């Protein structure tokens, strides 16, 4: 997955305040519940030494996601009195958290974007065959998204209503339009729900290049705004899967490893490659343990396993950071991608590996 959406986090130096809280609205008196959660987190940040201006900036957006129904969460980041990022979480955090430190606590936000599968979803219903008294209509709603993030941040939605008698002909035009959307957003799958007859007509009239990507789903198909179209079905279709783009990167890693190509494996080799800006994609079996630390300097590529190593590069006053925070900053700062690959699919030494942009004689592997 590409991490460009995190670039605003690193536009300015720290320290950063990072907050994750449950802002679900499927409970009684949600505003009161959110206010109580925030009060606890605000006290945590105050004890950690946050400046008043940053605290105020965060407080102004806490719970402001009132247009998002159901269960969800909010990730908020501030630095030097300015809000630097405010994003929706498809799933509420397991535990509300607040941290004030040199680097933003971005990995939980990244984890909620994984596996970042692009898709197109469509719901098709018809009101019955035309009679002497009624016309009969086919209604279509469609949207593209990236699962699971678009669960609570759905994109542009198409609405179309067609007389039943014109549906066969109109489905051809609609199929070409959906194909354009799928191409634009590199959709891995076209998920169709709704009435069998109307869905069958559309599926048969989609351009041939989409036929093998069609996934038919059943069950209720609400079309309320504020949540992704076919939200429950998307979860069952995509959970446990990887995006096609990420699969391609995993296969490239396996091929390079087999012939000692441009790759690195293990924490030491991967950190060395990040120092040189060589990494095009970082592969992780799972986020690093919270107890794992790296030493970091002010620049994204200034990270090392030991303080002595970083000091030998001329970095003054290096500081110890959680490994996940230093790694995410390095990836964003160097334009590298992140692939979370299950260990049963590809076990990695130390749970980490990397595809490299280039190699040189000094690169450990």
mmCIF file of C-alpha atoms in Angstrom:
data_model
loop_
_atom_site.group_PDB
_atom_site.id
_atom_site.type_symbol
_atom_site.label_atom_id
_atom_site.label_comp_id
_atom_site.label_asym_id
_atom_site.label_seq_id
_atom_site.Cartn_x
_atom_site.Cartn_y
_atom_site.Cartn_z
ATOM 1 C CA UNK A 1 0.000 0.000 0.000
ATOM 2 C CA UNK A 2 1.102 3.545 -0.697
ATOM 3 C CA UNK A 3 1.508 5.831 2.299
ATOM 4 C CA UNK A 4 1.257 9.215 0.588
ATOM 5 C CA UNK A 5 -1.869 10.006 2.626
ATOM 6 C CA UNK A 6 0.444 10.309 5.653
ATOM 7 C CA UNK A 7 2.687 12.989 4.128
ATOM 8 C CA UNK A 8 0.944 15.854 6.011
ATOM 9 C CA UNK A 9 2.019 14.186 9.256
ATOM 10 C CA UNK A 10 5.680 14.730 8.510
ATOM 11 C CA UNK A 11 5.582 18.149 6.852
ATOM 12 C CA UNK A 12 6.751 19.720 10.117
ATOM 13 C CA UNK A 13 9.051 18.437 12.867
ATOM 14 C CA UNK A 14 7.644 17.168 16.170
ATOM 15 C CA UNK A 15 6.790 16.741 18.900
ATOM 16 C CA UNK A 16 3.421 15.295 17.894
ATOM 17 C CA UNK A 17 0.256 14.503 19.769
ATOM 18 C CA UNK A 18 -1.407 11.298 18.515
ATOM 19 C CA UNK A 19 -4.934 10.355 19.575
ATOM 20 C CA UNK A 20 -7.083 7.337 18.730
ATOM 21 C CA UNK A 21 -10.603 7.242 20.119
ATOM 22 C CA UNK A 22 -13.929 5.538 19.617
ATOM 23 C CA UNK A 23 -16.450 7.972 18.103
ATOM 24 C CA UNK A 24 -19.180 5.425 17.364
ATOM 25 C CA UNK A 25 -22.738 6.685 17.243
ATOM 26 C CA UNK A 26 -24.597 3.422 17.781
ATOM 27 C CA UNK A 27 -24.930 4.046 21.534
ATOM 28 C CA UNK A 28 -27.216 6.151 23.667
ATOM 29 C CA UNK A 29 -25.988 9.718 24.120
ATOM 30 C CA UNK A 30 -22.947 9.367 21.839
ATOM 31 C CA UNK A 31 -21.836 12.973 22.356
ATOM 32 C CA UNK A 32 -21.614 12.415 26.096
ATOM 33 C CA UNK A 33 -19.666 9.162 25.641
ATOM 34 C CA UNK A 34 -17.203 10.808 23.258
ATOM 35 C CA UNK A 35 -16.728 13.759 25.603
ATOM 36 C CA UNK A 36 -15.902 11.416 28.491
ATOM 37 C CA UNK A 37 -13.375 9.496 26.400
ATOM 38 C CA UNK A 38 -11.730 12.691 25.228
ATOM 39 C CA UNK A 39 -11.515 14.048 28.764
ATOM 40 C CA UNK A 40 -9.483 11.015 29.819
ATOM 41 C CA UNK A 41 -7.175 11.311 26.806
ATOM 42 C CA UNK A 42 -6.771 15.048 27.317
ATOM 43 C CA UNK A 43 -5.574 14.406 30.872
ATOM 44 C CA UNK A 44 -3.068 11.821 29.575
ATOM 45 C CA UNK A 45 -1.669 14.316 27.064
ATOM 46 C CA UNK A 46 -1.462 17.037 29.693
ATOM 47 C CA UNK A 47 0.610 14.774 31.935
ATOM 48 C CA UNK A 48 2.922 14.076 28.976
ATOM 49 C CA UNK A 49 3.586 17.777 28.500
ATOM 50 C CA UNK A 50 1.517 18.756 25.466
ATOM 51 C CA UNK A 51 1.293 22.473 24.693
ATOM 52 C CA UNK A 52 -2.082 24.111 25.239
ATOM 53 C CA UNK A 53 -2.451 25.244 21.598
ATOM 54 C CA UNK A 54 -2.117 21.686 20.260
ATOM 55 C CA UNK A 55 -4.606 20.439 22.825
ATOM 56 C CA UNK A 56 -7.084 23.111 21.736
ATOM 57 C CA UNK A 57 -6.589 22.276 18.053
ATOM 58 C CA UNK A 58 -7.413 18.630 18.705
ATOM 59 C CA UNK A 59 -10.370 19.393 20.932
ATOM 60 C CA UNK A 60 -12.031 21.355 18.130
ATOM 61 C CA UNK A 61 -12.329 18.263 15.911
ATOM 62 C CA UNK A 62 -12.967 15.516 18.475
ATOM 63 C CA UNK A 63 -16.317 13.935 17.630
ATOM 64 C CA UNK A 64 -16.866 16.283 14.686
ATOM 65 C CA UNK A 65 -17.489 13.272 12.414
ATOM 66 C CA UNK A 66 -21.219 13.427 13.108
ATOM 67 C CA UNK A 67 -22.093 12.562 9.496
ATOM 68 C CA UNK A 68 -20.607 9.073 9.887
ATOM 69 C CA UNK A 69 -23.203 6.663 11.337
ATOM 70 C CA UNK A 70 -22.573 3.399 13.159
ATOM 71 C CA UNK A 71 -19.363 2.120 14.730
ATOM 72 C CA UNK A 72 -16.102 3.811 13.819
ATOM 73 C CA UNK A 73 -13.217 5.739 15.313
ATOM 74 C CA UNK A 74 -11.126 8.831 14.838
ATOM 75 C CA UNK A 75 -7.369 9.377 14.527
ATOM 76 C CA UNK A 76 -6.167 12.903 15.304
ATOM 77 C CA UNK A 77 -2.649 14.339 15.158
ATOM 78 C CA UNK A 78 -1.415 17.797 16.117
ATOM 79 C CA UNK A 79 1.941 19.559 16.380
ATOM 80 C CA UNK A 80 2.980 23.060 17.443
ATOM 81 C CA UNK A 81 -0.594 24.188 17.966
ATOM 82 C CA UNK A 82 -1.773 22.993 14.530
ATOM 83 C CA UNK A 83 -3.963 20.085 13.514
ATOM 84 C CA UNK A 84 -1.888 18.062 11.023
ATOM 85 C CA UNK A 85 -4.176 15.073 10.380
ATOM 86 C CA UNK A 86 -7.749 14.054 11.186
ATOM 87 C CA UNK A 87 -8.910 10.734 9.774
ATOM 88 C CA UNK A 88 -11.765 8.283 10.170
ATOM 89 C CA UNK A 89 -11.134 4.730 11.384
ATOM 90 C CA UNK A 90 -13.306 1.957 9.903
ATOM 91 C CA UNK A 91 -13.152 0.133 13.238
ATOM 92 C CA UNK A 92 -13.022 1.754 16.681
ATOM 93 C CA UNK A 93 -9.635 1.348 18.354
ATOM 94 C CA UNK A 94 -9.433 -1.569 20.779
ATOM 95 C CA UNK A 95 -8.398 0.925 23.426
ATOM 96 C CA UNK A 96 -8.540 4.715 23.270
ATOM 97 C CA UNK A 97 -5.005 6.058 23.368
ATOM 98 C CA UNK A 98 -3.076 9.310 23.480
ATOM 99 C CA UNK A 99 0.634 9.888 23.084
ATOM 100 C CA UNK A 100 2.841 12.972 22.929
ATOM 101 C CA UNK A 101 6.271 12.287 21.499
ATOM 102 C CA UNK A 102 8.952 13.129 18.985
ATOM 103 C CA UNK A 103 7.334 11.057 16.207
ATOM 104 C CA UNK A 104 3.638 10.505 15.455
ATOM 105 C CA UNK A 105 2.126 7.170 16.456
ATOM 106 C CA UNK A 106 1.023 6.359 12.898
ATOM 107 C CA UNK A 107 1.138 2.554 12.731
ATOM 108 C CA UNK A 108 -2.372 1.985 14.197
ATOM 109 C CA UNK A 109 -3.730 4.268 11.470
ATOM 110 C CA UNK A 110 -1.779 2.399 8.806
ATOM 111 C CA UNK A 111 -3.036 -0.931 10.175
ATOM 112 C CA UNK A 112 -6.638 0.211 9.667
ATOM 113 C CA UNK A 113 -5.917 0.869 5.979
ATOM 114 C CA UNK A 114 -4.467 -2.611 5.357
ATOM 115 C CA UNK A 115 -4.981 -4.462 2.998
ATOM 116 C CA UNK A 116 -6.179 -1.467 0.940
ATOM 117 C CA UNK A 117 -8.041 -3.384 -1.771
ATOM 118 C CA UNK A 118 -9.522 -1.186 -4.534
ATOM 119 C CA UNK A 119 -12.984 -2.233 -5.686
ATOM 120 C CA UNK A 120 -16.158 -1.183 -7.443
ATOM 121 C CA UNK A 121 -19.530 -1.961 -5.835
ATOM 122 C CA UNK A 122 -22.975 -1.808 -7.410
ATOM 123 C CA UNK A 123 -26.486 -2.488 -6.139
ATOM 124 C CA UNK A 124 -29.203 -3.153 -8.729
ATOM 125 C CA UNK A 125 -32.922 -3.455 -7.950
ATOM 126 C CA UNK A 126 -36.040 -3.529 -10.088
ATOM 127 C CA UNK A 127 -39.615 -2.825 -9.074
ATOM 128 C CA UNK A 128 -41.235 -5.444 -11.292
ATOM 129 C CA UNK A 129 -42.331 -5.855 -14.877
ATOM 130 C CA UNK A 130 -44.283 -3.024 -16.511
ATOM 131 C CA UNK A 131 -48.077 -3.254 -16.582
ATOM 132 C CA UNK A 132 -50.841 -1.141 -18.027
ATOM 133 C CA UNK A 133 -50.775 0.947 -14.870
ATOM 134 C CA UNK A 134 -47.037 1.034 -14.020
ATOM 135 C CA UNK A 135 -43.789 1.491 -15.907
ATOM 136 C CA UNK A 136 -41.487 -0.613 -13.727
ATOM 137 C CA UNK A 137 -38.028 0.694 -12.919
ATOM 138 C CA UNK A 138 -34.494 -0.566 -12.463
ATOM 139 C CA UNK A 139 -32.485 1.453 -9.944
ATOM 140 C CA UNK A 140 -28.701 1.346 -9.813
ATOM 141 C CA UNK A 141 -26.274 2.705 -7.251
ATOM 142 C CA UNK A 142 -22.534 2.274 -7.651
ATOM 143 C CA UNK A 143 -19.335 3.580 -6.116
ATOM 144 C CA UNK A 144 -15.641 2.820 -6.012
ATOM 145 C CA UNK A 145 -13.612 2.544 -2.840
ATOM 146 C CA UNK A 146 -10.566 1.099 -1.151
ATOM 147 C CA UNK A 147 -11.401 -1.494 1.494
ATOM 148 C CA UNK A 148 -11.497 -1.154 4.460
ATOM 149 C CA UNK A 149 -10.871 2.612 4.720
ATOM 150 C CA UNK A 150 -13.791 3.556 2.473
ATOM 151 C CA UNK A 151 -16.169 1.808 4.870
ATOM 152 C CA UNK A 152 -16.508 5.180 6.607
ATOM 153 C CA UNK A 153 -15.211 7.425 3.822
ATOM 154 C CA UNK A 154 -17.248 6.373 0.782
ATOM 155 C CA UNK A 155 -16.486 8.125 -2.469
ATOM 156 C CA UNK A 156 -18.546 9.471 -5.350
ATOM 157 C CA UNK A 157 -21.763 7.515 -5.844
ATOM 158 C CA UNK A 158 -23.628 6.980 -9.091
ATOM 159 C CA UNK A 159 -27.437 6.983 -9.029
ATOM 160 C CA UNK A 160 -29.393 5.819 -12.072
ATOM 161 C CA UNK A 161 -33.035 4.940 -12.714
ATOM 162 C CA UNK A 162 -34.037 3.176 -15.925
ATOM 163 C CA UNK A 163 -37.419 1.884 -17.175
ATOM 164 C CA UNK A 164 -37.441 -1.909 -17.063
ATOM 165 C CA UNK A 165 -38.089 -2.111 -20.792
ATOM 166 C CA UNK A 166 -34.868 -0.190 -21.507
ATOM 167 C CA UNK A 167 -32.674 -2.024 -19.028
ATOM 168 C CA UNK A 168 -30.966 -4.407 -21.482
ATOM 169 C CA UNK A 169 -29.867 -1.525 -23.703
ATOM 170 C CA UNK A 170 -29.024 0.844 -20.837
ATOM 171 C CA UNK A 171 -26.976 -1.848 -19.072
ATOM 172 C CA UNK A 172 -24.504 -1.818 -21.969
ATOM 173 C CA UNK A 173 -23.876 1.923 -21.578
ATOM 174 C CA UNK A 174 -23.719 1.584 -17.806
ATOM 175 C CA UNK A 175 -21.255 -1.306 -18.124
ATOM 176 C CA UNK A 176 -18.865 0.869 -20.108
ATOM 177 C CA UNK A 177 -19.154 3.647 -17.547
ATOM 178 C CA UNK A 178 -18.420 1.239 -14.701
ATOM 179 C CA UNK A 179 -15.473 -0.101 -16.676
ATOM 180 C CA UNK A 180 -14.074 3.441 -16.849
ATOM 181 C CA UNK A 181 -14.437 3.779 -13.082
ATOM 182 C CA UNK A 182 -12.788 0.397 -12.504
ATOM 183 C CA UNK A 183 -9.860 1.334 -14.766
ATOM 184 C CA UNK A 184 -9.457 4.738 -13.143
ATOM 185 C CA UNK A 185 -9.320 3.291 -9.633
ATOM 186 C CA UNK A 186 -7.556 0.001 -10.539
ATOM 187 C CA UNK A 187 -10.372 -2.059 -9.027
ATOM 188 C CA UNK A 188 -9.434 -5.604 -8.039
ATOM 189 C CA UNK A 189 -13.085 -6.694 -7.910
ATOM 190 C CA UNK A 190 -16.556 -5.670 -9.052
ATOM 191 C CA UNK A 191 -18.977 -6.561 -6.261
ATOM 192 C CA UNK A 192 -22.621 -6.841 -7.372
ATOM 193 C CA UNK A 193 -25.629 -7.096 -5.092
ATOM 194 C CA UNK A 194 -29.377 -6.758 -5.503
ATOM 195 C CA UNK A 195 -32.074 -8.543 -7.497
ATOM 196 C CA UNK A 196 -30.910 -11.573 -9.487
ATOM 197 C CA UNK A 197 -32.490 -10.726 -12.838
ATOM 198 C CA UNK A 198 -31.284 -7.120 -12.944
ATOM 199 C CA UNK A 199 -27.802 -8.102 -11.688
ATOM 200 C CA UNK A 200 -27.539 -10.873 -14.268
ATOM 201 C CA UNK A 201 -28.321 -8.452 -17.075
ATOM 202 C CA UNK A 202 -25.657 -6.004 -15.905
ATOM 203 C CA UNK A 203 -23.031 -8.710 -15.270
ATOM 204 C CA UNK A 204 -23.443 -10.106 -18.802
ATOM 205 C CA UNK A 205 -23.113 -6.668 -20.334
ATOM 206 C CA UNK A 206 -20.007 -5.568 -18.509
ATOM 207 C CA UNK A 207 -16.930 -5.385 -20.776
ATOM 208 C CA UNK A 208 -15.153 -8.731 -21.024
ATOM 209 C CA UNK A 209 -12.086 -7.519 -19.100
ATOM 210 C CA UNK A 210 -14.258 -7.232 -15.963
ATOM 211 C CA UNK A 211 -16.003 -10.617 -16.171
ATOM 212 C CA UNK A 212 -13.425 -12.501 -14.093
ATOM 213 C CA UNK A 213 -13.506 -9.783 -11.429
ATOM 214 C CA UNK A 214 -17.248 -9.935 -10.768
ATOM 215 C CA UNK A 215 -18.250 -11.158 -7.298
ATOM 216 C CA UNK A 216 -21.975 -11.695 -6.697
ATOM 217 C CA UNK A 217 -23.180 -11.235 -3.138
ATOM 218 C CA UNK A 218 -26.491 -11.753 -1.401
ATOM 219 C CA UNK A 219 -28.113 -10.408 1.700
ATOM 220 C CA UNK A 220 -29.645 -7.005 2.486
ATOM 221 C CA UNK A 221 -28.336 -4.187 0.324
ATOM 222 C CA UNK A 222 -29.042 -0.876 2.083
ATOM 223 C CA UNK A 223 -27.971 2.205 0.153
ATOM 224 C CA UNK A 224 -27.793 4.721 2.984
ATOM 225 C CA UNK A 225 -25.134 7.384 2.593
ATOM 226 C CA UNK A 226 -22.346 7.786 5.131
ATOM 227 C CA UNK A 227 -21.244 4.156 4.905
ATOM 228 C CA UNK A 228 -19.854 2.138 2.017
ATOM 229 C CA UNK A 229 -22.231 0.559 -0.451
ATOM 230 C CA UNK A 230 -22.517 -3.192 0.327
ATOM 231 C CA UNK A 231 -20.473 -2.688 3.506
ATOM 232 C CA UNK A 232 -21.260 -6.052 5.207
ATOM 233 C CA UNK A 233 -20.674 -7.977 1.981
ATOM 234 C CA UNK A 234 -17.357 -6.232 1.314
ATOM 235 C CA UNK A 235 -16.062 -7.453 4.648
ATOM 236 C CA UNK A 236 -16.896 -11.058 3.828
ATOM 237 C CA UNK A 237 -15.424 -10.769 0.314
ATOM 238 C CA UNK A 238 -12.117 -9.129 1.220
ATOM 239 C CA UNK A 239 -11.233 -10.107 4.776
ATOM 240 C CA UNK A 240 -8.120 -12.262 4.826
ATOM 241 C CA UNK A 241 -7.143 -11.297 1.281
ATOM 242 C CA UNK A 242 -4.397 -9.095 -0.148
ATOM 243 C CA UNK A 243 -4.619 -6.509 -2.906
ATOM 244 C CA UNK A 244 -3.450 -7.698 -6.329
ATOM 245 C CA UNK A 245 -0.807 -4.962 -6.333
ATOM 246 C CA UNK A 246 0.597 -6.213 -3.024
ATOM 247 C CA UNK A 247 0.559 -9.820 -4.269
ATOM 248 C CA UNK A 248 2.665 -8.737 -7.231
ATOM 249 C CA UNK A 249 5.214 -7.182 -4.871
ATOM 250 C CA UNK A 250 5.329 -10.351 -2.745
ATOM 251 C CA UNK A 251 5.921 -12.475 -5.850
ATOM 252 C CA UNK A 252 8.688 -10.100 -6.944
ATOM 253 C CA UNK A 253 10.313 -10.428 -3.511
ATOM 254 C CA UNK A 254 10.177 -14.236 -3.676
ATOM 255 C CA UNK A 255 11.717 -14.224 -7.156
ATOM 256 C CA UNK A 256 14.516 -11.875 -6.142
ATOM 257 C CA UNK A 257 15.255 -13.853 -3.002
ATOM 258 C CA UNK A 258 15.604 -17.016 -5.082
ATOM 259 C CA UNK A 259 18.322 -15.462 -7.231
ATOM 260 C CA UNK A 260 19.960 -13.115 -4.690
ATOM 261 C CA UNK A 261 18.466 -10.067 -6.392
ATOM 262 C CA UNK A 262 17.690 -6.562 -5.169
ATOM 263 C CA UNK A 263 16.108 -7.367 -1.815
ATOM 264 C CA UNK A 264 16.930 -7.320 1.870
ATOM 265 C CA UNK A 265 15.668 -9.519 4.701
ATOM 266 C CA UNK A 266 15.921 -9.217 8.450
ATOM 267 C CA UNK A 267 15.811 -6.103 10.578
ATOM 268 C CA UNK A 268 19.489 -5.159 10.306
ATOM 269 C CA UNK A 269 19.628 -5.463 6.508
ATOM 270 C CA UNK A 270 16.307 -3.664 6.049
ATOM 271 C CA UNK A 271 17.275 -0.758 8.313
ATOM 272 C CA UNK A 272 20.580 -0.432 6.425
ATOM 273 C CA UNK A 273 18.648 -0.228 3.140
ATOM 274 C CA UNK A 274 16.281 2.403 4.565
ATOM 275 C CA UNK A 275 19.293 4.471 5.625
ATOM 276 C CA UNK A 276 20.354 4.606 1.952
ATOM 277 C CA UNK A 277 16.856 5.306 0.629
ATOM 278 C CA UNK A 278 17.029 2.023 -1.307
ATOM 279 C CA UNK A 279 13.705 0.542 -0.223
ATOM 280 C CA UNK A 280 10.877 0.610 -2.761
ATOM 281 C CA UNK A 281 8.573 -1.582 -0.643
ATOM 282 C CA UNK A 282 8.815 -2.793 2.958
ATOM 283 C CA UNK A 283 7.314 -6.209 3.704
ATOM 284 C CA UNK A 284 6.084 -6.969 7.215
ATOM 285 C CA UNK A 285 4.595 -10.145 8.647
ATOM 286 C CA UNK A 286 3.069 -8.000 11.391
ATOM 287 C CA UNK A 287 3.718 -4.594 12.964
ATOM 288 C CA UNK A 288 6.840 -4.589 15.183
ATOM 289 C CA UNK A 289 6.375 -5.372 18.853
ATOM 290 C CA UNK A 290 5.848 -2.204 20.873
ATOM 291 C CA UNK A 291 8.963 -3.044 22.918
ATOM 292 C CA UNK A 292 11.238 -2.983 19.845
ATOM 293 C CA UNK A 293 13.219 0.243 19.627
ATOM 294 C CA UNK A 294 15.301 1.984 16.981
ATOM 295 C CA UNK A 295 17.473 5.066 17.245
ATOM 296 C CA UNK A 296 16.419 8.023 15.135
ATOM 297 C CA UNK A 297 17.611 11.448 14.053
ATOM 298 C CA UNK A 298 15.699 14.404 12.576
ATOM 299 C CA UNK A 299 15.618 13.022 9.001
ATOM 300 C CA UNK A 300 13.528 10.051 7.784
ATOM 301 C CA UNK A 301 16.581 8.017 6.737
ATOM 302 C CA UNK A 302 18.356 8.619 10.025
ATOM 303 C CA UNK A 303 17.520 5.407 11.874
ATOM 304 C CA UNK A 304 19.707 2.641 13.261
ATOM 305 C CA UNK A 305 19.737 -0.321 15.618
ATOM 306 C CA UNK A 306 22.112 1.394 18.068
ATOM 307 C CA UNK A 307 22.915 4.892 19.221
ATOM 308 C CA UNK A 308 26.578 4.375 18.351
ATOM 309 C CA UNK A 309 25.793 3.525 14.738
ATOM 310 C CA UNK A 310 23.654 6.624 14.259
ATOM 311 C CA UNK A 311 26.257 8.844 15.943
ATOM 312 C CA UNK A 312 28.907 7.455 13.584
ATOM 313 C CA UNK A 313 26.885 8.913 10.706
ATOM 314 C CA UNK A 314 27.253 12.363 12.230
ATOM 315 C CA UNK A 315 23.758 12.546 13.739
ATOM 316 C CA UNK A 316 23.794 14.715 16.816
ATOM 317 C CA UNK A 317 21.709 13.822 19.859
ATOM 318 C CA UNK A 318 19.918 10.758 18.430
ATOM 319 C CA UNK A 319 16.878 9.599 20.367
ATOM 320 C CA UNK A 320 15.348 6.196 20.953
ATOM 321 C CA UNK A 321 11.931 5.614 19.363
ATOM 322 C CA UNK A 322 9.478 2.789 18.944
ATOM 323 C CA UNK A 323 10.518 0.862 15.834
ATOM 324 C CA UNK A 324 7.109 1.156 14.171
ATOM 325 C CA UNK A 325 7.188 4.956 14.403
ATOM 326 C CA UNK A 326 10.692 5.238 12.924
ATOM 327 C CA UNK A 327 9.864 2.760 10.149
ATOM 328 C CA UNK A 328 6.658 4.507 9.058
ATOM 329 C CA UNK A 329 8.430 7.880 8.957
ATOM 330 C CA UNK A 330 11.236 6.368 6.844
ATOM 331 C CA UNK A 331 8.738 4.850 4.389
ATOM 332 C CA UNK A 332 6.774 8.076 3.973
ATOM 333 C CA UNK A 333 9.925 10.174 3.737
ATOM 334 C CA UNK A 334 11.446 7.997 0.995
ATOM 335 C CA UNK A 335 8.224 7.252 -0.930
ATOM 336 C CA UNK A 336 8.377 3.532 -0.188
ATOM 337 C CA UNK A 337 5.326 1.271 -0.045
ATOM 338 C CA UNK A 338 4.237 -1.046 2.759
ATOM 339 C CA UNK A 339 3.028 -4.618 2.291
ATOM 340 C CA UNK A 340 1.658 -6.584 5.240
ATOM 341 C CA UNK A 341 1.958 -10.245 4.245
ATOM 342 C CA UNK A 342 0.755 -13.082 6.494
ATOM 343 C CA UNK A 343 3.556 -15.196 7.932
ATOM 344 C CA UNK A 344 1.961 -18.380 6.577
ATOM 345 C CA UNK A 345 2.208 -16.896 3.084
ATOM 346 C CA UNK A 346 5.778 -15.607 3.332
ATOM 347 C CA UNK A 347 7.748 -16.027 6.576
ATOM 348 C CA UNK A 348 10.406 -13.320 6.827
ATOM 349 C CA UNK A 349 13.514 -13.199 8.992
ATOM 350 C CA UNK A 350 12.690 -10.972 11.979
ATOM 351 C CA UNK A 351 9.293 -10.550 10.307
ATOM 352 C CA UNK A 352 10.646 -7.920 7.901
ATOM 353 C CA UNK A 353 12.060 -7.670 4.384
ATOM 354 C CA UNK A 354 12.344 -5.173 1.554
ATOM 355 C CA UNK A 355 12.359 -4.798 -2.187
ATOM 356 C CA UNK A 356 15.195 -2.498 -3.212
ATOM 357 C CA UNK A 357 15.364 0.167 -5.878
ATOM 358 C CA UNK A 358 19.000 -0.633 -6.490
ATOM 359 C CA UNK A 359 21.896 -2.485 -4.909
ATOM 360 C CA UNK A 360 25.494 -1.568 -4.271
ATOM 361 C CA UNK A 361 28.471 -3.468 -2.885
ATOM 362 C CA UNK A 362 27.875 -2.012 0.577
ATOM 363 C CA UNK A 363 24.311 -3.255 0.894
ATOM 364 C CA UNK A 364 23.920 -6.102 3.430
ATOM 365 C CA UNK A 365 21.598 -8.882 2.303
#
